[in-house]
CSV table of C-alpha atoms and ligand atoms in Angstrom, one decimal:
chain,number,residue,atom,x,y,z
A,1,UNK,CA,65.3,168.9,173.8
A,2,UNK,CA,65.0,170.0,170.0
A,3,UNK,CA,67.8,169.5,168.1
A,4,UNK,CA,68.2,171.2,164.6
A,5,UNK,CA,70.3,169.3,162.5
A,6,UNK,CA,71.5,170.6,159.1
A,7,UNK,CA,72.4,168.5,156.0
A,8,UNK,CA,70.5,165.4,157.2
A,9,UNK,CA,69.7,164.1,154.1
A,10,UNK,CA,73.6,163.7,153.1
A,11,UNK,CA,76.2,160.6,154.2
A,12,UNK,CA,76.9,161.5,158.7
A,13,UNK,CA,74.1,163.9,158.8
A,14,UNK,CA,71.6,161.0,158.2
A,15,UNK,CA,73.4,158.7,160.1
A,16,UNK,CA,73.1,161.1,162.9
A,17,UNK,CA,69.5,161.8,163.0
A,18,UNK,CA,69.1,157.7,162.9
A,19,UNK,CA,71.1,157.6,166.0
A,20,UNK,CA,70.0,160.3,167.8
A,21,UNK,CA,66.3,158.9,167.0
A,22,UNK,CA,67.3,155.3,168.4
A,23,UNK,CA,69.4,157.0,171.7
A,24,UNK,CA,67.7,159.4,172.8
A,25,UNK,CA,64.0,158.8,172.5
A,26,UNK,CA,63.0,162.0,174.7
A,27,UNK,CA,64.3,164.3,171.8
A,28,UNK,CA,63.0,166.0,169.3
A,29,UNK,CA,65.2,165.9,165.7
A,30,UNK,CA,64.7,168.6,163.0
A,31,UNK,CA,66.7,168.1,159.8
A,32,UNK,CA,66.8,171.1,157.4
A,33,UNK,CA,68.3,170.5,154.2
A,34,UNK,CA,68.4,171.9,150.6
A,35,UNK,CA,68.3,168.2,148.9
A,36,UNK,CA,71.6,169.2,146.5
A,37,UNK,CA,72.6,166.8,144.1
A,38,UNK,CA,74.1,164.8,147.7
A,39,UNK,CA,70.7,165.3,149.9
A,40,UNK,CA,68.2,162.4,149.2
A,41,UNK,CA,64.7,162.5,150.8
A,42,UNK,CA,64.6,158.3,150.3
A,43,UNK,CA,67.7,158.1,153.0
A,44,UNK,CA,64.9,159.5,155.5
A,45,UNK,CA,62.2,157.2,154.4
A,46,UNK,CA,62.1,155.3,158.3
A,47,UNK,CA,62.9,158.7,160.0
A,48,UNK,CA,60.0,160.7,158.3
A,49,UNK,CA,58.0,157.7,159.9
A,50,UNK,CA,58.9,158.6,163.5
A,51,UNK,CA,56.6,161.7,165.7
A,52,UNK,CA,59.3,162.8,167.1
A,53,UNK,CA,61.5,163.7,163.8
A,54,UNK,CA,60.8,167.0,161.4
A,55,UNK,CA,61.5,167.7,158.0
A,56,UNK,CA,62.4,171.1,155.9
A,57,UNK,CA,63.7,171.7,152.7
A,58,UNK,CA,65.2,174.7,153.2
A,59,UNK,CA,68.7,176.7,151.8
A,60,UNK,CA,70.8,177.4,155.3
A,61,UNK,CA,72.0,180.8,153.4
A,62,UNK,CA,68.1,181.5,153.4
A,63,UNK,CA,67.8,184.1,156.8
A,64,UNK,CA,64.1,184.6,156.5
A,65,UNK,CA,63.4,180.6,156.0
A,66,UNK,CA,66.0,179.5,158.4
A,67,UNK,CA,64.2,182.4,161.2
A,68,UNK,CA,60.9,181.0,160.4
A,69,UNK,CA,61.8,177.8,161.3
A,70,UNK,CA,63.7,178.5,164.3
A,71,UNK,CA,60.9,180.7,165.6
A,72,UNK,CA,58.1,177.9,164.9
A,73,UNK,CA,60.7,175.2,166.5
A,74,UNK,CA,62.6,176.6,169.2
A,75,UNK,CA,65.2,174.4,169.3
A,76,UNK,CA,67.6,174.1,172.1
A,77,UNK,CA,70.6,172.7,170.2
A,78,UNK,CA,71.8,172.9,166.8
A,79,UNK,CA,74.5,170.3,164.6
A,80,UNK,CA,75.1,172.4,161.6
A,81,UNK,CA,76.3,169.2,158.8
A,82,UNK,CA,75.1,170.6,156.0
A,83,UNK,CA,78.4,171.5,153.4
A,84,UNK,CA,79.6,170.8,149.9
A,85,UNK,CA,81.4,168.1,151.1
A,86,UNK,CA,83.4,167.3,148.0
A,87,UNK,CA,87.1,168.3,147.4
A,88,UNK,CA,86.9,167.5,143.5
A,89,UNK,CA,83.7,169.2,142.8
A,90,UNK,CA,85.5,172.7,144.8
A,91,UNK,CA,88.2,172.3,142.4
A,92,UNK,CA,85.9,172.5,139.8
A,93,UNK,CA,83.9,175.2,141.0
A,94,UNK,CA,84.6,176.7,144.5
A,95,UNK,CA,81.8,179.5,145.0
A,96,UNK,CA,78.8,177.4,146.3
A,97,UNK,CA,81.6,176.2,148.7
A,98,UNK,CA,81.9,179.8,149.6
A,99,UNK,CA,78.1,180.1,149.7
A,100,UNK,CA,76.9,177.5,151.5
A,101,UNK,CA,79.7,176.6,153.8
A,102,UNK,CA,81.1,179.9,154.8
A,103,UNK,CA,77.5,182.1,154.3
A,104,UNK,CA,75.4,179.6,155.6
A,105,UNK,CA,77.4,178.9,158.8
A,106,UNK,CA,77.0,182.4,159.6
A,107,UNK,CA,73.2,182.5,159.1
A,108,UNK,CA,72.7,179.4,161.3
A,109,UNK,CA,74.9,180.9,164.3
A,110,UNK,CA,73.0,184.1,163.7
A,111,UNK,CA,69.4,182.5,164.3
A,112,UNK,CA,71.2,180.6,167.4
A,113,UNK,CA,72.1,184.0,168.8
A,114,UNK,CA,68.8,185.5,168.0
A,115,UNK,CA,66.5,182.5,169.1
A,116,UNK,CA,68.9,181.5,172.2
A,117,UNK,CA,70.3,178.4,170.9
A,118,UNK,CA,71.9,176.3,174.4
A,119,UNK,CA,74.0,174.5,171.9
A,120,UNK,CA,75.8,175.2,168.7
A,121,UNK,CA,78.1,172.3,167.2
A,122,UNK,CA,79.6,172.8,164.1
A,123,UNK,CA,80.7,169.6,162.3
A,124,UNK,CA,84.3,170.3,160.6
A,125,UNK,CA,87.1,168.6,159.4
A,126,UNK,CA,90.5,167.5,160.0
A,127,UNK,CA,91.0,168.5,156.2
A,128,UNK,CA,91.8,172.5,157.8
A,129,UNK,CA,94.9,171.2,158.8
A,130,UNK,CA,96.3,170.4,155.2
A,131,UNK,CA,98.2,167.4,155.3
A,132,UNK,CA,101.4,165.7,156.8
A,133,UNK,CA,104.4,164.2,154.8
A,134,UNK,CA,104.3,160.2,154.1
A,135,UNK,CA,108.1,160.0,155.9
A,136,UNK,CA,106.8,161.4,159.0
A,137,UNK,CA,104.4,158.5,160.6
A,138,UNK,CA,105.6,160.1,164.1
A,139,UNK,CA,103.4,163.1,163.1
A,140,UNK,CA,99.4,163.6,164.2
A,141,UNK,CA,97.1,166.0,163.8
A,142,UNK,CA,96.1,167.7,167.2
A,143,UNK,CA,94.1,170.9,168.1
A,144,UNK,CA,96.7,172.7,168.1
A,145,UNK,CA,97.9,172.2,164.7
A,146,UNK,CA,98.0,175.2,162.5
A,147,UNK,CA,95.2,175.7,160.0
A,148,UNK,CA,96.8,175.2,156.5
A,149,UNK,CA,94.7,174.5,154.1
A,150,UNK,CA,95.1,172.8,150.8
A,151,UNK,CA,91.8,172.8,148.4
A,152,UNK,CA,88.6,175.3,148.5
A,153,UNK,CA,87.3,173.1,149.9
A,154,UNK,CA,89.0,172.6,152.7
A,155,UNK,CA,89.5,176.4,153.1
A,156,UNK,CA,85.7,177.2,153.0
A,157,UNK,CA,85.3,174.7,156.3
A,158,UNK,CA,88.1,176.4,157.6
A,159,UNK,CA,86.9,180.0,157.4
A,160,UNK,CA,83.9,178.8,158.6
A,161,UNK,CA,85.9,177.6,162.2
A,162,UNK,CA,87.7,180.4,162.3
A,163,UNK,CA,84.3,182.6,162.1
A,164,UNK,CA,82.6,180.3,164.9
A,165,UNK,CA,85.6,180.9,167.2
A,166,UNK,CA,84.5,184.9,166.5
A,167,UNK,CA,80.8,184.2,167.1
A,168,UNK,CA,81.9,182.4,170.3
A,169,UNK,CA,84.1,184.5,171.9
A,170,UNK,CA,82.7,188.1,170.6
A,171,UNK,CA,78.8,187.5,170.7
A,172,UNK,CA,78.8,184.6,173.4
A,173,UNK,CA,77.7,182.1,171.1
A,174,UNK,CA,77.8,178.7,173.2
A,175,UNK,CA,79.5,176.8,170.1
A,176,UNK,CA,81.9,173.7,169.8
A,177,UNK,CA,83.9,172.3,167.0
A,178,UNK,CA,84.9,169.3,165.8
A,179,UNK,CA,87.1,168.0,163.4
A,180,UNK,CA,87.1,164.6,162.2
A,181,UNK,CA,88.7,162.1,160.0
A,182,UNK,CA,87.6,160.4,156.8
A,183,UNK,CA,84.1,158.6,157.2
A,184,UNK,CA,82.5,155.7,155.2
A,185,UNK,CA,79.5,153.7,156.1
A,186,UNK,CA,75.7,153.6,154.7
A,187,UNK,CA,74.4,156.3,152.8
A,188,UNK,CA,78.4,157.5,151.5
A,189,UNK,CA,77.7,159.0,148.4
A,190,UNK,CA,79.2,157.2,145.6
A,191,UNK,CA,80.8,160.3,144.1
A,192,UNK,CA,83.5,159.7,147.0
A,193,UNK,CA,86.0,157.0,147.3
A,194,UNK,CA,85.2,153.9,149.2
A,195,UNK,CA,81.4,153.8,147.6
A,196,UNK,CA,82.5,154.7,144.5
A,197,UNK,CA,84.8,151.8,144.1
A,198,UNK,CA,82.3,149.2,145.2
A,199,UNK,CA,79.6,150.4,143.2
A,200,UNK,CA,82.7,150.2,140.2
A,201,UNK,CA,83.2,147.1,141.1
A,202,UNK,CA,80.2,145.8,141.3
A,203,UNK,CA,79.8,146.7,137.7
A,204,UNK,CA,83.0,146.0,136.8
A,205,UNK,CA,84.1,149.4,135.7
A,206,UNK,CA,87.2,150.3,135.9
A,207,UNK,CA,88.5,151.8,139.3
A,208,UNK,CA,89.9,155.0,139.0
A,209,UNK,CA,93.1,155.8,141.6
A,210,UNK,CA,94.5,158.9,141.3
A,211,UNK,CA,98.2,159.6,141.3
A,212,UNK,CA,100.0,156.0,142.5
A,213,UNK,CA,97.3,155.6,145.7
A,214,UNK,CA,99.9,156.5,147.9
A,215,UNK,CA,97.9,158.6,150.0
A,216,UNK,CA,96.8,157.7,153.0
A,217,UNK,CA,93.4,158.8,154.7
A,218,UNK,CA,92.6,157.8,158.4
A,219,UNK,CA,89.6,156.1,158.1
A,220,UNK,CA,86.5,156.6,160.6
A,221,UNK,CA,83.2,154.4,160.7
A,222,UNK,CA,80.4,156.5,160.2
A,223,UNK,CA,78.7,155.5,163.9
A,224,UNK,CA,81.6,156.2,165.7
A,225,UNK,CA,81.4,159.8,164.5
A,226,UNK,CA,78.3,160.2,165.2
A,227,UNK,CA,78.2,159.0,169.0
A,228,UNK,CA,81.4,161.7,169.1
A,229,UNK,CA,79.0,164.4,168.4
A,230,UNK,CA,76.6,163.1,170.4
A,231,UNK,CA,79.1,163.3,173.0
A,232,UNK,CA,80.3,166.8,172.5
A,233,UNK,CA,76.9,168.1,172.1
A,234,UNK,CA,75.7,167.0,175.4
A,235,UNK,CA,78.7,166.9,177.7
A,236,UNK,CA,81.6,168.9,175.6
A,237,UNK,CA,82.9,172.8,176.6
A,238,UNK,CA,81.8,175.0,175.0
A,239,UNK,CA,84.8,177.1,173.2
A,240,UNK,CA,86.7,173.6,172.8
A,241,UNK,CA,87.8,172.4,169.3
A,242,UNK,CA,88.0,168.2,169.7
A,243,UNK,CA,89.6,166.0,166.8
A,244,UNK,CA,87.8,162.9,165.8
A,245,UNK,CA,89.4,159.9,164.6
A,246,UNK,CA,90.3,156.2,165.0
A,247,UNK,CA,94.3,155.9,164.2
A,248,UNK,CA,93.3,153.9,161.0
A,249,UNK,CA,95.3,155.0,158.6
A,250,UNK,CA,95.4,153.0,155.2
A,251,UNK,CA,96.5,154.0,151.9
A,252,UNK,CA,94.2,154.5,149.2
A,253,UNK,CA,95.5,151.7,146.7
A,254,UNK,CA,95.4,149.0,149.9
A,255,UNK,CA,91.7,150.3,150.1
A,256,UNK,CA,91.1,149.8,147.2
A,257,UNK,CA,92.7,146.2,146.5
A,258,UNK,CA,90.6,144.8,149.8
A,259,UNK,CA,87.3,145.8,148.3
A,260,UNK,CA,88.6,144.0,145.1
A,261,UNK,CA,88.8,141.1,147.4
A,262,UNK,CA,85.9,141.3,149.2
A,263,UNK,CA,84.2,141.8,146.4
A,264,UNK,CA,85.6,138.9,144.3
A,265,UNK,CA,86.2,141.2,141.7
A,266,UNK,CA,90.5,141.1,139.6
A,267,UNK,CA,92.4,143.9,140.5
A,268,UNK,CA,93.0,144.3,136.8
A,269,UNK,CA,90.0,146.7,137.4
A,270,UNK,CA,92.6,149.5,138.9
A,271,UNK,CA,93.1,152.1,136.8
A,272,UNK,CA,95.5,154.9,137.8
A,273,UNK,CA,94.6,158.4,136.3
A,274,UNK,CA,95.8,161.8,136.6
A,275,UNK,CA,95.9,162.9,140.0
A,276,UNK,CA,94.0,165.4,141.6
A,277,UNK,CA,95.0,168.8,142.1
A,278,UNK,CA,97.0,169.9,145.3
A,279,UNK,CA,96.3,166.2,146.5
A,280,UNK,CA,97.0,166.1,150.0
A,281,UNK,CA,99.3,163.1,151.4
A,282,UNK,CA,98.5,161.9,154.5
A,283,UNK,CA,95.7,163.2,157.5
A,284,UNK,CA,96.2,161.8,160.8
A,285,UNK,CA,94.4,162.2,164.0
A,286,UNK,CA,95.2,162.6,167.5
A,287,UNK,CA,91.9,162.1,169.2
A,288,UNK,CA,93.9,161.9,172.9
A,289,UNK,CA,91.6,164.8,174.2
A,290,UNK,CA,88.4,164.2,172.9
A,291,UNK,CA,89.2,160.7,174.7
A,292,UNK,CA,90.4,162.1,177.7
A,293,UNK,CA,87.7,164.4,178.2
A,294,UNK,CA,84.6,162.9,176.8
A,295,UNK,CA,85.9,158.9,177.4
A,296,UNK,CA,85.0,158.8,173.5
A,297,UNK,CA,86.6,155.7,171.8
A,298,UNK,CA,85.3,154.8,168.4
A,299,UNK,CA,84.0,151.2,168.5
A,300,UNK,CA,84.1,149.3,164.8
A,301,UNK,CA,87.2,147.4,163.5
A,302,UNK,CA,88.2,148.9,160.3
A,303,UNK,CA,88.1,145.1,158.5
A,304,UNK,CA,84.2,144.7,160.3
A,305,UNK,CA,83.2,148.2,159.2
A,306,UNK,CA,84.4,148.0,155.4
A,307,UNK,CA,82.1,144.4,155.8
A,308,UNK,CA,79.2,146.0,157.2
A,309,UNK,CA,79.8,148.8,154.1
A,310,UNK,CA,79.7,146.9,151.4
A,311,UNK,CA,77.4,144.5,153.1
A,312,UNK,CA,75.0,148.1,153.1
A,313,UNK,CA,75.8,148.6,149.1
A,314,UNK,CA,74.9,144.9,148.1
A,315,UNK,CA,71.4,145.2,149.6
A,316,UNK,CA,70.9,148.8,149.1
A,317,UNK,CA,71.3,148.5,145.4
A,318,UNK,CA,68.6,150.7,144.7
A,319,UNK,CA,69.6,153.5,146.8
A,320,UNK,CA,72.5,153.9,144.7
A,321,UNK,CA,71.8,152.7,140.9
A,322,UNK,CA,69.2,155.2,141.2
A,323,UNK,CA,71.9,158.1,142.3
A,324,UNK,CA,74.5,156.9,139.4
A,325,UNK,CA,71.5,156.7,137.1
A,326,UNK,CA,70.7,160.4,137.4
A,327,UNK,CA,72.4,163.6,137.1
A,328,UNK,CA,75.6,161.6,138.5
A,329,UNK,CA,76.5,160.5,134.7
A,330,UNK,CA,77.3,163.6,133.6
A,331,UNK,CA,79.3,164.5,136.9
A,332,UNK,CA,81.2,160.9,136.4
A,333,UNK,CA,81.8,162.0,132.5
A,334,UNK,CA,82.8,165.6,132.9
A,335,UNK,CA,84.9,164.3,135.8
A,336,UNK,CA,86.9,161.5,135.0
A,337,UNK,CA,86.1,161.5,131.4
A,338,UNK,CA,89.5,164.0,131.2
A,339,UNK,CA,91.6,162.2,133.6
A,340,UNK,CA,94.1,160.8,131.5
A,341,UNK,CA,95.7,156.7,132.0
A,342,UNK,CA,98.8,157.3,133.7
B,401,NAD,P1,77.2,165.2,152.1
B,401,NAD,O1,77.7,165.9,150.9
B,401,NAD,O2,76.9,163.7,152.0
B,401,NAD,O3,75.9,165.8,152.6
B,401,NAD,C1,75.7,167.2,152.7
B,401,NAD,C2,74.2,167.5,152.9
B,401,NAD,O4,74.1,169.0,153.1
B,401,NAD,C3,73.3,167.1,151.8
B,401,NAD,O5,72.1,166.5,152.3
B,401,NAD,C4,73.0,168.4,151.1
B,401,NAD,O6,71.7,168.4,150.5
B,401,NAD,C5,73.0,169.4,152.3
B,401,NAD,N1,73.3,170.8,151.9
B,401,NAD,C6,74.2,171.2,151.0
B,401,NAD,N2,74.1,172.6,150.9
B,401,NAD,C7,73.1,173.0,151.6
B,401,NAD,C8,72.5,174.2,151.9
B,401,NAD,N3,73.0,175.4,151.3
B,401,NAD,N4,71.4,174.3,152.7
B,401,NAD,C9,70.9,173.1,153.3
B,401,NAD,N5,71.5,171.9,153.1
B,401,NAD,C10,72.5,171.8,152.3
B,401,NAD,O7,78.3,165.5,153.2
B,401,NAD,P2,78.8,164.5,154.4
B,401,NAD,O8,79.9,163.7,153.9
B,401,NAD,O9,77.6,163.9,155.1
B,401,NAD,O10,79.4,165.7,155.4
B,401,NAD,C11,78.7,166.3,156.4
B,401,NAD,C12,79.5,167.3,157.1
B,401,NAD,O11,80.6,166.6,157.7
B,401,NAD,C13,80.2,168.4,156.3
B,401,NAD,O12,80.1,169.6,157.0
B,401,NAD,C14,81.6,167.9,156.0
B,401,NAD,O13,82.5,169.0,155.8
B,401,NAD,C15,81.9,167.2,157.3
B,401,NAD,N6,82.9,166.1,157.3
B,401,NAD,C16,82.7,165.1,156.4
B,401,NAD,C17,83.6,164.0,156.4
B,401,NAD,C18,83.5,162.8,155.5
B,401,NAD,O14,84.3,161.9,155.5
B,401,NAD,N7,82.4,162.7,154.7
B,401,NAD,C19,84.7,164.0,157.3
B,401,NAD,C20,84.8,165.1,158.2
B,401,NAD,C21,83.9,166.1,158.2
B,402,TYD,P1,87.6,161.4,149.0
B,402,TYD,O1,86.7,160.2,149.3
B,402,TYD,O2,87.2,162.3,147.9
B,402,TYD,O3,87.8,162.1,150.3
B,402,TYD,P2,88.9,163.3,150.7
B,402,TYD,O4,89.5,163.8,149.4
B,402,TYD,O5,88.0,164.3,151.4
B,402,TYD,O6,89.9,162.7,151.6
B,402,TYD,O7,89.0,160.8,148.6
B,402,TYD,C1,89.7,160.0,149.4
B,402,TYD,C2,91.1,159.7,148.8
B,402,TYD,O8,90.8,158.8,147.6
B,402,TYD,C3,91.8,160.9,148.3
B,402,TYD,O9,93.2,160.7,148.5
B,402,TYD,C4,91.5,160.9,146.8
B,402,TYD,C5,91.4,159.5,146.5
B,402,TYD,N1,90.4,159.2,145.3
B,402,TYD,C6,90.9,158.4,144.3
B,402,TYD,O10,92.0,157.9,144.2
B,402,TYD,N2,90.0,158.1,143.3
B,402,TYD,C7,88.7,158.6,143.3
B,402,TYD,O11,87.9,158.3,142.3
B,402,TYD,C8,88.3,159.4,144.4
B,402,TYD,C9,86.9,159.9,144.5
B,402,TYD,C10,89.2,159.6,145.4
């Protein structure tokens, strides 16, 4: 088949062409992708190599591109990734959230409808369920949890579910959800905070925590996401939300103390700055049904996944000294420059 994907030139959306491409040999992968400030051509360097893989740089809020394509491509499934992905940068600025993640949804379910798309998956986040209190370690997010959302971010993937459920059940749209935990891996974007702190560290800047580090993300190797959408994709129902994660939950200043030893580097480094606005505590996921009905399990060790990370970052130096050389200064500057010493 001919699987659209959207936002593979960013962190899982790259990672899930890659696998796709090594899986499933019969398939055909097209990645559409606006290159943003987080899309990078380079991160598709082996895939652009491969006959079976397609690239366009196109704007998903673009109807008359995104028809073009579909009607030269006629794909048969489509993984819609693409997102600003960044809860900091919505702060800042929420409206290309709006755009791109709320607009742009709609636009790709529309050219499924109109092109008779088999598949639609849209790739969301357990982010649209807010977040749970630290006392409550008894506490998990499942399907069923309310939608409560915290940041722009957060609420832009959020609308966009909620309009997907309407696409499904109104216009027959043959779409499933799912909604997964924190990811890190290869091609993480440094702006974000497992690959910022080793690339800090690794220059021994100083490593920016925000609030005490108390909060505590559940922490899901890249891969394992990705054969979870593979999963759903080919053998999920459709109208079904599933919850992705690996009940590895770690706080962010334990995080960021291990890559301090891994890295050799003193955590003297640890800085602890203002905190971020309307910082949500803890996310937790209950992935019992995606288990139960898809026998997904997610296969790497946090300890073996954070080594094969930063394992990545050491010999992919290049990758990202020539990200945090670029426009990314005057991100870091306006960003953390005002984030006071606490
Ligand atoms: P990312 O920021 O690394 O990549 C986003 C990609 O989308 C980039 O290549 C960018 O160029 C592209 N893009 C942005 N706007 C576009 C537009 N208007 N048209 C076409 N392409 C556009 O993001 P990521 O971390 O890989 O996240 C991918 C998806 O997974 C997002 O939908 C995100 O909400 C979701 N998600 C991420 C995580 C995580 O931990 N990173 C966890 C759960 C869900
Ligand atoms: P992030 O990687 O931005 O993911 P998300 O906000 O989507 O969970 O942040 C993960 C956690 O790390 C979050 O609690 C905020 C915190 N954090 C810092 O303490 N310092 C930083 O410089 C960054 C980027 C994040």
């Amino acid at each position: 088949m001919t699987i659209i994907v959207t936002g593979g030139a960013g962190f899982i959306g790259s990672n899930f062409i890659y696998f796709e491409l090594k899986n499933h040999l019969e398939d055909r992968v097209v990645c559409l992708d606006k290159l943003t400030y987080a899309g990078n051509l380079s991160t598709l360097e082996e895939a652009l190599k491969n006959p079976n893989f397609a690239f366009y740089k196109v704007d998903i809020c673009d109807r008359a591109a995104v028809y073009e394509i579909f009607e030269k491509e006629r794909p048969d499934a489509v993984v819609n990734f693409a997102a600003e992905s960044h809860v900091d940068r919505s702060i800042e600025d929420p409206e290309i959230f709006l755009r791109t993640n709320i607009l742009g949804t709609q636009v790709m379910m529309d050219a499924s409808l109109k092109y008779g798309v088999k598949r639609y998956h849209q790739v969301s986040t357990d982010e649209v369920y807010g977040d749970l209190p630290l006392d409550r370690p008894d506490l998990f997010f499942t399907e069923e949890t309310p939608i409560h959302t915290s940041s722009p971010y957060s609420a832009s993937k959020a609308s966009a579910d909620l309009l997907v459920g309407a696409y499904q059940r109104t216009f027959g749209l043959p779409a499933t959800i799912s909604r997964c935990s924190n990811n890190y891996g290869p091609y993480h974007f440094p702006e974000k905070l497992i690959p910022l702190m080793i690339a800090n560290a690794l220059s021994d800047k100083p490593l920016p925590v925000y609030g005490k580090g108390e909060n505590v993300r559940d922490w899901l190797y890249v891969e394992d996401h990705c054969s979870a959408i593979d999963l759903i994709l080919r053998r999920g129902t459709v109208g079904e939300i599933y919850n992705v994660g690996g009940h590895n939950e770690m706080r962010n200043i334990d995080i960021v103390k291990l890559i301090c030893r891994k890295l050799g580097k003193p955590e003297s480094l640890i800085t602890f700055v203002t905190d971020r606005k309307g910082h949500d505590m803890r996310y937790a996921i209950d992935p019992a049904k995606i288990n139960r009905e898809l026998g997904w399990l997610p296969k790497t060790k946090f300890a073996d996944g954070l080594e094969k990370t930063i394992e990545w970052y050491l010999t992919h130096r290049e990758w990202w000294e020539t990200i945090i050389s670029g426009e990314y200064r005057n991100y870091y500057e306006k960003m953390y420059g005002g984030r006071e010493e606490l």
